[in-house]
Coordinates of C-alpha atoms in Angstrom, one line a residue:
X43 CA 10.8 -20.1 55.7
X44 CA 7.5 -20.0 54.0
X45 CA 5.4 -22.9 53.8
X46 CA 4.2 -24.8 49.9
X47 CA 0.8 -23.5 51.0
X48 CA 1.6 -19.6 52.0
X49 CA 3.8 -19.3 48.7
X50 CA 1.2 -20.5 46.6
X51 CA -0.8 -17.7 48.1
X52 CA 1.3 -15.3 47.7
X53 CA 1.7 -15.9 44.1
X54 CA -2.1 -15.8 43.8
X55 CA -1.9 -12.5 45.6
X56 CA 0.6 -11.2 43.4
X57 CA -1.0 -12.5 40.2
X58 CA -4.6 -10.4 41.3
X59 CA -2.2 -7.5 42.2
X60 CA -2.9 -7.5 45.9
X61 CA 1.0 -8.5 46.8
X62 CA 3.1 -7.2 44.0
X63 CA 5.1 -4.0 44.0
X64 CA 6.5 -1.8 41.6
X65 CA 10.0 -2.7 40.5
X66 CA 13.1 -0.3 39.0
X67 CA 14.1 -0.5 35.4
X68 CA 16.8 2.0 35.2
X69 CA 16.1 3.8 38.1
X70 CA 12.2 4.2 37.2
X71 CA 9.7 2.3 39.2
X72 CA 8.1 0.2 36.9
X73 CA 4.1 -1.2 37.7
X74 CA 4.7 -5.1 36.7
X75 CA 1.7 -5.4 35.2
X76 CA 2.7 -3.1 32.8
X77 CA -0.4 -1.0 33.8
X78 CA 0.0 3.0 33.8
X79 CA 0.1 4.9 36.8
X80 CA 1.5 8.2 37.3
X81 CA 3.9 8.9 34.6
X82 CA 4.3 9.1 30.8
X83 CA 3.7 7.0 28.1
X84 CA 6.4 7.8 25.3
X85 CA 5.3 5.9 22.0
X86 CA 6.4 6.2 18.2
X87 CA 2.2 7.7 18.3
X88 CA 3.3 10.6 20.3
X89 CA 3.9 10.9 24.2
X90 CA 0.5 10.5 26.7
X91 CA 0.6 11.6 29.9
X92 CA -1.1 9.7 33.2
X93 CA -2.1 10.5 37.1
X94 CA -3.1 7.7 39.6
X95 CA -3.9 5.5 36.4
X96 CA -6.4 8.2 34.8
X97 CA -5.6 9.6 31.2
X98 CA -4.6 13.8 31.8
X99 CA -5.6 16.7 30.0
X100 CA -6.0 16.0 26.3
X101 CA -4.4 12.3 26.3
X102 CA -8.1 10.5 27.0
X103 CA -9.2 12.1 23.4
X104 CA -5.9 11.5 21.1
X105 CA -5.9 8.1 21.9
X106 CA -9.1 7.4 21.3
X107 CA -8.5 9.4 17.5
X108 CA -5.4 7.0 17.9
X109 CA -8.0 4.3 17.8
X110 CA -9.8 5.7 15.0
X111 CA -7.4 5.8 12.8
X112 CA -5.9 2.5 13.6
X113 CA -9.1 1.0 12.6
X114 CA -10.1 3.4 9.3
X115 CA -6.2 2.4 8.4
X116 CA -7.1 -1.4 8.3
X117 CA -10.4 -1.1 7.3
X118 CA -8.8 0.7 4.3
X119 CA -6.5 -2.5 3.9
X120 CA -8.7 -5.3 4.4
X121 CA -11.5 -3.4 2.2
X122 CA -9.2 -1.9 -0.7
X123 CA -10.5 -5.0 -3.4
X124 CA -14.2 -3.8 -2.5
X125 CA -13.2 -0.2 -3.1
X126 CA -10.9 -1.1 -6.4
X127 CA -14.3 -3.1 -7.6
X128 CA -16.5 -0.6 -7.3
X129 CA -14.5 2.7 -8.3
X130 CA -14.1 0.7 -11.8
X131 CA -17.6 0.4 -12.6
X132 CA -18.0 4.2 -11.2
X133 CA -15.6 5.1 -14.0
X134 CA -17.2 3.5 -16.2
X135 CA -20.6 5.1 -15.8
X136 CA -18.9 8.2 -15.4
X137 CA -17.9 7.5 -19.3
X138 CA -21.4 6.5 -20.1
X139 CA -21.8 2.7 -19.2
X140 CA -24.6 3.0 -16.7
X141 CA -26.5 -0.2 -18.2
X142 CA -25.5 -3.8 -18.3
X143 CA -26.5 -3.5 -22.2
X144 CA -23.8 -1.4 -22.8
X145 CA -20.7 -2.4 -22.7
X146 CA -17.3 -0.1 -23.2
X147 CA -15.2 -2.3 -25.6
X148 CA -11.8 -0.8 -26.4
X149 CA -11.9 -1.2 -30.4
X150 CA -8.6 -0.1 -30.9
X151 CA -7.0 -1.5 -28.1
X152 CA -6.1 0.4 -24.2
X153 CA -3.7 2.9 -24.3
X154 CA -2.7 5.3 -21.6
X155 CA -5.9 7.4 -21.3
X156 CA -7.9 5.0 -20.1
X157 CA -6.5 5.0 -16.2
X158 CA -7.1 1.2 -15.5
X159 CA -4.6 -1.3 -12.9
X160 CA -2.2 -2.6 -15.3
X161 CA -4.5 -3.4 -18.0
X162 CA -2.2 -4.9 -21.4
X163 CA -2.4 -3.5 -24.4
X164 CA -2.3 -6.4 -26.7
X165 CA -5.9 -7.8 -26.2
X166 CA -9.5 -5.8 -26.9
X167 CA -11.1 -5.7 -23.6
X168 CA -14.9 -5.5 -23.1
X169 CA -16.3 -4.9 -20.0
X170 CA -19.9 -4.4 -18.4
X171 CA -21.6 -4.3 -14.9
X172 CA -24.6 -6.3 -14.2
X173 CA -27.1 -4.9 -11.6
X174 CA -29.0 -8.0 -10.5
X175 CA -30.5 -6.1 -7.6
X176 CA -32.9 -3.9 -10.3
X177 CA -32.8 -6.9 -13.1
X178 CA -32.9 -10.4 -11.6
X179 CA -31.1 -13.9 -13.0
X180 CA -29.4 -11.9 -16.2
X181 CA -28.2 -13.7 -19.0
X182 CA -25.2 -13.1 -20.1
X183 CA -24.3 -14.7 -23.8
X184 CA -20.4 -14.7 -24.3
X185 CA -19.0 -15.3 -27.6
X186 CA -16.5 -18.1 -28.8
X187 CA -12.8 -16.7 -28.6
X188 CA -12.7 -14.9 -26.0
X189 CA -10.7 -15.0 -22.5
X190 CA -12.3 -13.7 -19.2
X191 CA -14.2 -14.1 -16.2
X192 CA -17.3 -13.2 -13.9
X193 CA -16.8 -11.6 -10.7
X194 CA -18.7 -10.5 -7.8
X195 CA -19.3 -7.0 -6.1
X196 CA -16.2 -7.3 -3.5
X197 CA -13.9 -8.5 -6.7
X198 CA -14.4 -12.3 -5.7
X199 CA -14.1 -14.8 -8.7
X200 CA -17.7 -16.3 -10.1
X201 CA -16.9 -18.0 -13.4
X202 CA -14.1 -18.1 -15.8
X203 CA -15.4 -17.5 -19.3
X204 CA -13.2 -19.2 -22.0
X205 CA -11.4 -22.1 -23.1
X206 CA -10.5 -23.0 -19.2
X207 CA -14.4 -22.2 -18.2
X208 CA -17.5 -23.8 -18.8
X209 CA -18.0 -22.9 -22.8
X210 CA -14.3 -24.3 -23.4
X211 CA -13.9 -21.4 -25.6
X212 CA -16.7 -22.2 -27.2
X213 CA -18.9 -19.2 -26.2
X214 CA -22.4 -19.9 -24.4
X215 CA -25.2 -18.8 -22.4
X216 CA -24.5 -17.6 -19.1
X217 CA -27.2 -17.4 -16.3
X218 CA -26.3 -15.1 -13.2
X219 CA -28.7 -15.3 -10.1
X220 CA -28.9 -12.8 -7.5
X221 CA -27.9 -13.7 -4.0
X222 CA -30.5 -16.0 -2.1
X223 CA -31.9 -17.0 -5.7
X224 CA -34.6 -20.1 -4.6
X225 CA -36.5 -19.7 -7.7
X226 CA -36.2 -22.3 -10.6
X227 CA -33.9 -22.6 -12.9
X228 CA -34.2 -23.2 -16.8
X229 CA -31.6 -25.8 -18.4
X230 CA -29.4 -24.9 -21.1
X231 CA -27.2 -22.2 -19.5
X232 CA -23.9 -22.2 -17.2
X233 CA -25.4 -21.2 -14.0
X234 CA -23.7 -18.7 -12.0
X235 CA -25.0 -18.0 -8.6
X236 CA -23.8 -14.4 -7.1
X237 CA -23.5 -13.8 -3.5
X238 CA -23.4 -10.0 -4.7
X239 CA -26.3 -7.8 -6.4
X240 CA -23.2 -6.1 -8.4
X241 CA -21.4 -8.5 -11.1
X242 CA -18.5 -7.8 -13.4
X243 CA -18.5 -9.0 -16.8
X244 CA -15.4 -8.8 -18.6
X245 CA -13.9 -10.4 -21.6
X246 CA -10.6 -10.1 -24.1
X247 CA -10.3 -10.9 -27.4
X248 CA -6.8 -11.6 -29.8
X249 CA -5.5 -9.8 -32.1
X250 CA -4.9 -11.4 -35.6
X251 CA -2.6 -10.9 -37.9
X252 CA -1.7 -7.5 -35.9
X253 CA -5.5 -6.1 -35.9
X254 CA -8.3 -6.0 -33.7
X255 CA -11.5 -6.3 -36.2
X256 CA -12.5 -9.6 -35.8
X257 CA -12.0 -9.4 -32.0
X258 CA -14.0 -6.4 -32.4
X259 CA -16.9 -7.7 -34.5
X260 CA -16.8 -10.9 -32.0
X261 CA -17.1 -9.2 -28.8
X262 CA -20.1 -7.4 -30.5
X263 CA -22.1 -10.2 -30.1
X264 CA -22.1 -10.1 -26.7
X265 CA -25.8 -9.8 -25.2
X266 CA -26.6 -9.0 -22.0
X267 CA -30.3 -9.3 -20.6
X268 CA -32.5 -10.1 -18.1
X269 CA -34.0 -13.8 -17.8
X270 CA -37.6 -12.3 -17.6
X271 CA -36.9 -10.3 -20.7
X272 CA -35.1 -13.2 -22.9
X273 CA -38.2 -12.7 -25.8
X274 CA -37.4 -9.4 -26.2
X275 CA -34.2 -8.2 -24.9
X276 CA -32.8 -4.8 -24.8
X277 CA -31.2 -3.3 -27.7
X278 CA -27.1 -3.5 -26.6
X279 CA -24.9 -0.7 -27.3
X280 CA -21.1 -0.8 -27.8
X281 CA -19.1 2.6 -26.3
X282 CA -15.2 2.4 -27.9
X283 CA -13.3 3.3 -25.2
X284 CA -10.2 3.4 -27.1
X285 CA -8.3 7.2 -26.7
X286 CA -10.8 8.3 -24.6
X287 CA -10.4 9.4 -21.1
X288 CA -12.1 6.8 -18.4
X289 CA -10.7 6.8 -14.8
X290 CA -11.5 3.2 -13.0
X291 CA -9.4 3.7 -9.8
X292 CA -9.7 4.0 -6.7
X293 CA -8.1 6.9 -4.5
X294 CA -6.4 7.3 -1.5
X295 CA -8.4 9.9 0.3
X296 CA -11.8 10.0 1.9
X297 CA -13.7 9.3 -1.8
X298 CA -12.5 5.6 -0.4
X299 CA -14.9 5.2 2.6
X300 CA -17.4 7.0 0.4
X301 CA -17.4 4.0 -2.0
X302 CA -17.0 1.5 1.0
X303 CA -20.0 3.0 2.0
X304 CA -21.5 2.3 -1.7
X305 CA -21.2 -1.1 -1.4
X306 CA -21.9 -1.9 2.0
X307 CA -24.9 -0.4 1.4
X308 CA -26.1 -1.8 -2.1
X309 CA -25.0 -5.3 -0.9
X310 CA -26.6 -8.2 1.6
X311 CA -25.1 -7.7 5.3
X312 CA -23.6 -11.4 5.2
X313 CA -21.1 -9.8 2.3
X314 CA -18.8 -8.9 5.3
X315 CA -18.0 -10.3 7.9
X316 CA -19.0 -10.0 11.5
X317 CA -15.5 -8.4 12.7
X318 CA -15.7 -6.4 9.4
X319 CA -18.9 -5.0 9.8
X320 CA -18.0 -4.0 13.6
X321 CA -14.4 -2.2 12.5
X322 CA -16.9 -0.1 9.6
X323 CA -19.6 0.5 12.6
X324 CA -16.8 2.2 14.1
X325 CA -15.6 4.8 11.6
X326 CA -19.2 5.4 10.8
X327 CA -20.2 2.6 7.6
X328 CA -23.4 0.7 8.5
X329 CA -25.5 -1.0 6.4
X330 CA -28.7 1.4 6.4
X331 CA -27.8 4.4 8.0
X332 CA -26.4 7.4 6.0
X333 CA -22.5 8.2 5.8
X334 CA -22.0 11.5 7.1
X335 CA -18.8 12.1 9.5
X336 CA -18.4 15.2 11.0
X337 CA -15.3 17.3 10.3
X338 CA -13.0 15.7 13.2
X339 CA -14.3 12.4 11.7
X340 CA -13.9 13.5 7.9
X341 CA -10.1 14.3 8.9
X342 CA -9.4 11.5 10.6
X343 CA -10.7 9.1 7.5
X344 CA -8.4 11.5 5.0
X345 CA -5.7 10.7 7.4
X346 CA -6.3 7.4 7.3
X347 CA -6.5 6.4 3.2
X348 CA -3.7 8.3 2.8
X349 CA -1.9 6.1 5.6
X350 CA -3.6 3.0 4.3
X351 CA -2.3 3.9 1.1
X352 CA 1.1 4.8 2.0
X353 CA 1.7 0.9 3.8
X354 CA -0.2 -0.2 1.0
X355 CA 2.5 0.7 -1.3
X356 CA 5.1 0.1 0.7
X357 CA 3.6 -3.5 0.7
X358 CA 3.6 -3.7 -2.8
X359 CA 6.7 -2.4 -4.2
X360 CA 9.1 -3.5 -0.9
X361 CA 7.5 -6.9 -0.5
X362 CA 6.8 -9.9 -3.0
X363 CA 8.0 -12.8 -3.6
X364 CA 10.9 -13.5 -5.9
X365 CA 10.0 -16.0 -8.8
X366 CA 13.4 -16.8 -9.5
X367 CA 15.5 -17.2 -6.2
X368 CA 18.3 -15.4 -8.3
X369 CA 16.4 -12.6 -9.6
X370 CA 14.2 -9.6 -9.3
X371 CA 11.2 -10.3 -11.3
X372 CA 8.2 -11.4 -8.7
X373 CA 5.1 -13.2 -9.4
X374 CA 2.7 -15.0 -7.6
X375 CA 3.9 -16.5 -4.2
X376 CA 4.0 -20.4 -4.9
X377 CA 0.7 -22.6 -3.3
X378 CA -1.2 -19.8 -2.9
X379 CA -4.9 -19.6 -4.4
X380 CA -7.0 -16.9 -6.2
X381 CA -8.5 -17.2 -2.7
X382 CA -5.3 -15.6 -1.0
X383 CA -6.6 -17.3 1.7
X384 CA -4.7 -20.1 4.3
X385 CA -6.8 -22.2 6.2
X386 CA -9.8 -20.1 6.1
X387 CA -7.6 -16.9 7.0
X388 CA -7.7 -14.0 4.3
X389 CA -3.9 -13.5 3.4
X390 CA -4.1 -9.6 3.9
X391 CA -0.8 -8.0 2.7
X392 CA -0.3 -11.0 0.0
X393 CA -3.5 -10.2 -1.6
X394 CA -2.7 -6.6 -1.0
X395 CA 0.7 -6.9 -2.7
X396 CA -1.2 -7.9 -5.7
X397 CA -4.1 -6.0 -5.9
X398 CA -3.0 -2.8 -5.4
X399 CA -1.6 -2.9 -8.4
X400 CA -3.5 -5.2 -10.3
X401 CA -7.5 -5.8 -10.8
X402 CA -9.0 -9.5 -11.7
X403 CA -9.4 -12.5 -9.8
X404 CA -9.6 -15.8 -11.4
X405 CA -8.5 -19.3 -10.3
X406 CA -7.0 -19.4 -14.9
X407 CA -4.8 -16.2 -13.7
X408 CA -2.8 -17.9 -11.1
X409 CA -2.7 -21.8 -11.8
X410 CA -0.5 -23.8 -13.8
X411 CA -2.4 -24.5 -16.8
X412 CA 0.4 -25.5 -19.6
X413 CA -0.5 -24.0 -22.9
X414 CA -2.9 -22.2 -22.0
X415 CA -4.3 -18.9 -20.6
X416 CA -1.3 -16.5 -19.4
X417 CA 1.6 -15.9 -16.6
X418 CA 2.9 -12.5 -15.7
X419 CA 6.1 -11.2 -14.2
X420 CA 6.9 -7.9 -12.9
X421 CA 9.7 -6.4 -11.4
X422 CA 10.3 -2.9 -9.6
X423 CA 13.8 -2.6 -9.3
X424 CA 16.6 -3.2 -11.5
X425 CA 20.0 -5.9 -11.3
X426 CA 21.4 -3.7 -8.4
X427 CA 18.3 -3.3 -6.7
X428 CA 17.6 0.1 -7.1
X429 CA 13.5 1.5 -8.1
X430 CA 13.3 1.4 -11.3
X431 CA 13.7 5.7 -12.1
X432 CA 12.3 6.8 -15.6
X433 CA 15.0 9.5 -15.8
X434 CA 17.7 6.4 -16.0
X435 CA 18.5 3.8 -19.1
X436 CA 18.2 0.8 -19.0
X437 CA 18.3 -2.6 -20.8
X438 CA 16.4 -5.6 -20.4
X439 CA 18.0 -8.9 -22.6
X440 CA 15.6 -11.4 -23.2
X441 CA 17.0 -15.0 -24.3
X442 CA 15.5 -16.8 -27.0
X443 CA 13.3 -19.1 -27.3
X444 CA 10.5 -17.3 -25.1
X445 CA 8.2 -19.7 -23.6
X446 CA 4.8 -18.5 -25.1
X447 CA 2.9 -20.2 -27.1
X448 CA 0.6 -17.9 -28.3
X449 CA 2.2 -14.2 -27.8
X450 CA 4.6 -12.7 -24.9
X451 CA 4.2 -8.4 -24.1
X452 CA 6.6 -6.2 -21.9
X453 CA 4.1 -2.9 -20.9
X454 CA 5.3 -0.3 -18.7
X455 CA 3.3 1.7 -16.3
X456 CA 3.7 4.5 -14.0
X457 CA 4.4 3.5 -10.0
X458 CA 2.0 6.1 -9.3
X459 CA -1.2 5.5 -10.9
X460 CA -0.3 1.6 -11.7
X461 CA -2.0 1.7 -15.0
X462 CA 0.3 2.7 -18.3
X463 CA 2.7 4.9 -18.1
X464 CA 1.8 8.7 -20.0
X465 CA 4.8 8.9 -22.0
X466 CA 3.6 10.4 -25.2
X467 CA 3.3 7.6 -27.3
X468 CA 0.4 5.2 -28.0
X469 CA 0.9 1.7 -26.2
X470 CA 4.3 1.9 -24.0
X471 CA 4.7 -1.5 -25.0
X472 CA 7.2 -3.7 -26.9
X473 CA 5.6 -7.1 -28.0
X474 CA 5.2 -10.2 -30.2
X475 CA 3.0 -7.7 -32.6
X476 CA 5.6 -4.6 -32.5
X477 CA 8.0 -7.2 -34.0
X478 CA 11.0 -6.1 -32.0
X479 CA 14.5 -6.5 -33.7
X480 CA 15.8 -9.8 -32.8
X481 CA 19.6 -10.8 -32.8
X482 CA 21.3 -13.6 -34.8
X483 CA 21.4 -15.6 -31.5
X484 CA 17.3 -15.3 -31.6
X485 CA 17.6 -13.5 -28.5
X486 CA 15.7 -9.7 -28.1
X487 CA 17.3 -6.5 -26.5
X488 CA 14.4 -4.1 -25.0
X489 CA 15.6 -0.8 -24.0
X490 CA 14.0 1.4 -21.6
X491 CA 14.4 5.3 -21.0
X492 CA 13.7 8.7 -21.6
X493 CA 16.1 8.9 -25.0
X494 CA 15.7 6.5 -28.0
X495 CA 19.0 4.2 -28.4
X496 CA 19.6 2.9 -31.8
X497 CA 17.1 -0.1 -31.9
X498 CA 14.0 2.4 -31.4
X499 CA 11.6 -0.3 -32.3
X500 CA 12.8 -2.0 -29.6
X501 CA 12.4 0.9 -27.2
X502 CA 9.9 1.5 -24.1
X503 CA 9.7 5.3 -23.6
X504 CA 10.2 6.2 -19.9
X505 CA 9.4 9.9 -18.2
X506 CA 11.8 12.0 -15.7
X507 CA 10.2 12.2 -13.1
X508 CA 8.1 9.4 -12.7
X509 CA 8.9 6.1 -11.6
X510 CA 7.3 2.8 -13.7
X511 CA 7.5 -0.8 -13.6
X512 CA 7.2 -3.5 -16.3
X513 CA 4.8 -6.4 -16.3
X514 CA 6.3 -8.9 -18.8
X515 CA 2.9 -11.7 -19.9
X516 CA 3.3 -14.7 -21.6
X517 CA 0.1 -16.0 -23.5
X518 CA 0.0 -19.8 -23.8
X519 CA 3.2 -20.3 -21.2
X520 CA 5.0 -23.0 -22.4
X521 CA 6.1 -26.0 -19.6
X522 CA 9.7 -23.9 -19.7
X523 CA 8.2 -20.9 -17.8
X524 CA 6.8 -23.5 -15.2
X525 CA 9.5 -25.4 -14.6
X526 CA 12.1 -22.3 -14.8
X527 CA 14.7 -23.9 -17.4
X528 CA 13.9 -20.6 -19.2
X529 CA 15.1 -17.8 -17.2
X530 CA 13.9 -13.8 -17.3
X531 CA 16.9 -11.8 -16.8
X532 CA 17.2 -8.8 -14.7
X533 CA 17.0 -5.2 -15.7
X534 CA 20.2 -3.7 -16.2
X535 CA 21.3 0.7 -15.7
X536 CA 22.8 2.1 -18.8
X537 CA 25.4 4.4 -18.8

C-alpha cells in the first residue's frame, strides 16, 4: 500500500503529465489532458486531423483562418456602434453635408428614402457632424424647443440638449472641446468636453397643429462655429433632406472594417481599449498604418461581417426582453443604463440587441422621466409568436386612454434594412397627427397588411415579401406606461 508521501507524488506526477495514461471513452483512448495526439478532431468548424501532437497537412493553416475569423466576427460585434456612427455621417456627406455648417434638416419630415435606423416620422430631425480635429472647441448654439443630444465618434452620449439637458429647453450656447482640451475656457456656455475628434449633433423639433414650419424655421437658427471664429462665423447652410435619397447605414460586408479603420485612425488610441486594439491589430486595423488585406485576408473579413451580422440579427430579433411578462412587445431590459454596461463590463449582445436596430444614445432615451421626453416599444412577432410576415393581416387594438402626454406614433419598418418600410406610401405610420378612427369605447384599431381593410386611415401598408416590425413611441409617457396599469396588446393574424 502506498505511503501519504508516494501518493502525493504520484498525483504531482500525474498533474505534470509524467504518470498519467491515456484512458478509453468508448473504446477510443482518450489523452486526459484533453491534449491532441494522433487522431482527429471532429468540431461543428469542420474536422482537423493530428500526428504525435503536430497539426497534418492543411489543418495548421484552417485553424489559424479559424482564428481569424473568430476574432474579425467579434471585432464586428463589439465595434458595430463605432461602424453605425460613422457610416451615418458618411451618408450624409455622401448627400452633401461635409461641413459642420451645414446641417441636413428634414423639412417635411423622414419618410422612407432616407435609409436611417428606425428614425420616426413624426418630428423634423436636424442633424450635423462636428470635426473638432480641423476646427477646435466648436460652438454649437441650439435653439429653444427642440429634443436631442450630443454624441461622440464611437456613438457614446456627450450632452442631452432639451428640456432634460442643460438649456431646460430653453435653447443655449454649447461649447465642445476636443479630446485633451487644457486650454481655457470662456464662461457663458454648457461645456462639453469630447473624448472624440468626431461629434454628432442632432436635434428634433414638434410638429404643431399637424405642420412642421415653425419646427422648421426654429431649427434654422441653429449655428454651428468654431470658438476662434465666434466674430465672424461661417455662413450656415440648411440641405432638406426630405424625399431625397441618403443612406446612413452601415453594411454587413467588408465596407465595415473599412470604416472601423476610418475611425481608428481619425481618433486618439485611448478611444479603444487595450484588448480592442490587439483583436483590430490582428485582422489588420492599427492606428497609423494603412488598411490593406490581401485577398485570403479580404475574404476572410467578408466572411466575417456577414457572420457578424447574421448573430447580430439573430440577437436582435430572437433575444430581448419582454416589457410586459405577458406579452410580446420588448423594450429596454429593466436597471440597465445608456451605458449598457455592468460593473465596468460592456453588456455586448444587450447593447447589440438595441443598436442594431436603433441609432442614439442618451441617458433621456432610457430613464424614467414622467411627463417628459419619450418611451418606445417594439415587437417582432405577433400573439402566436410567429415573425411578423408583410404578406399576412394583421390587427393591432390599442385601449384607450394612451399614456402620452404629448403625442404616441406606431411606424413600421422593414426587418431588413431597420429603417422604414418601402411600401409606396409617404410615412408608413399611423399616429396622434393621422387622427386614426377611434371607437365609441375611445379605444383605436390599427391594421396592418398588404390590402386596405375598411378603416384605411387606420391602416399601415405592409409588402409580400418583406418582413417589418413596428416601434410604437409615446411622447410625454404618462406614470401609466411606467407603472404598466396601461397595457400594449399583442398583434393579432387576420384571416
Amino acid at each position: 500500500m502506498p505511503t501519504r508521501k508516494s501518493s502525493v507524488l504520484l498525483a504531482a506526477a500525474s498533474l505534470a503529465g509524467g504518470v498519467a495514461d491515456s484512458t478509453s471513452v468508448g473504446g477510443q483512448q482518450v489523452e486526459p489532458h484533453g491534449w491532441l495526439g494522433t487522431e482527429t478532431l471532429k468540431s461543428r468548424s469542420g474536422n482537423f486531423e493530428f500526428k504525435n501532437g503536430y497539426p497534418e497537412g492543411d489543418t495548421a493553416q484552417r485553424l489559424l483562418d479559424l482564428q481569424t475569423l473568430n476574432r474579425a466576427t467579434e471585432v464586428y460585434l463589439t465595434q458595430l456602434m463605432p461602424v453605425s456612427e460613422v457610416a451615418l455621417r458618411e451618408g450624409l456627406r455622401a448627400f452633401g453635408a461635409t461641413k459642420p455648417a451645414q446641417v441636413v434638416v428634414w423639412e417635411k419630415l423622414m419618410g422612407p428614402q432616407t435609409v436611417l435606423l428606425t428614425a420616426n416620422t413624426e418630428t423634423v430631425y436636424g442633424i450635423s457632424h462636428l470635426a473638432l480635429g480641423a476646427d477646435g472647441p466648436t460652438v454649437v448654439e441650439a435653439p429653444a424647443h427642440m429634443l436631442g443630444f450630443l454624441q461622440d465618434g464611437l456613438q457614446r452620449y456627450l450632452a442631452d440638449i432639451g428640456p432634460l439637458g442643460p438649456d431646460e429647453g430653453k435653447g443655449g450656447k454649447f461649447l465642445v472641446l476636443p479630446p485633451g482640451f487644457k486650454g481655457a475656457v470662456p464662461k457663458g456656455y454648457f461645456v462639453v468636453r469630447s473624448p472624440t475628434y468626431s461629434v454628432t449633433f442632432a436635434v428634433r423639433g414638434f410638429q404643431a397643429e399637424g405642420k412642421t414650419d415653425q419646427a422648421v424655421s426654429l431649427m434654422k437658427q441653429i449655428k454651428v462655429y468654431p470658438l476662434a471664429a465666434a466674430k465672424t462665423p461661417p455662413e450656415m447652410e440648411f440641405l432638406n433632406g426630405s424625399g431625397k435619397d441618403i443612406d446612413t447605414l452601415f453594411p454587413d460586408n467588408f465596407r465595415f472594417f473599412e470604416l472601423l479603420s476610418v475611425i481608428v485612425n481619425e481618433e486618439p488610441l485611448e478611444s479603444f481599449g487595450p484588448l480592442e486594439r490587439s483583436m483590430m491589430q490582428s485582422i489588420g486595423i492599427e492606428k497609423g498604418k494603412p488598411f490593406k488585406p490581401d485577398d485570403r485576408m479580404k475574404a476572410l473579413l467578408s466572411e466575417a461581417a456577414r457572420l457578424g451580422g447574421a448573430m447580430a440579427r439573430a440577437n436582435t430579433y430572437a433575444t430581448g426582453s419582454p416589457y410586459y411578462p405577458d406579452r410580446k412587445w420588448q423594450g429596454i431590459p429593466d436597471g440597465m443604463t445608456y451605458t449598457f454596461s455592468r460593473d465596468g463590463a460592456p453588456q455586448i449582445d444587450a447593447r447589440n440587441n438595441v443598436y442594431y436596430m436603433a441609432a442614439g444614445n442618451s441617458p433621456a432615451m432610457m430613464e424614467k422621466n414622467v411627463g417628459q421626453g419619450s418611451q418606445y416599444l417594439w415587437t417582432y412577432r405577433d400573439a402566436d409568436g410567429r415573425f411578423l410576415d408583410g404578406a399576412k393581416s394583421y390587427q393591432l387594438h390599442v385601449l384607450p386612454r394612451i399614456p402620452a402626454g404629448n403625442f404616441w406614433s406606431v411606424v413600421v419598418y422593414d426587418s431588413l434594412s431597420r429603417s422604414e418600410l418601402q411600401n409606396g406610401e409617404p410615412l408608413p405610420s399611423v399616429s396622434s397627427y393621422t387622427r386614426p378612427e377611434v371607437n365609441p369605447d375611445g379605444s383605436i384599431d390599427i391594421y396592418f397588411g398588404p390590402s386596405a381593410p375598411t378603416k384605411a386611415k387606420n391602416w399601415i401598408k405592409t409588402v409580400a415579401g418583406k418582413g417589418w416590425f413596428p416601434i410604437f413611441r409615446f411622447y410625454g409617457p404618462s406614470q401609466a406606461y411606467f407603472d404598466k396599469t396601461w397595457k400594449l396588446e399583442d398583434i393579432v393574424a387576420t384571416p
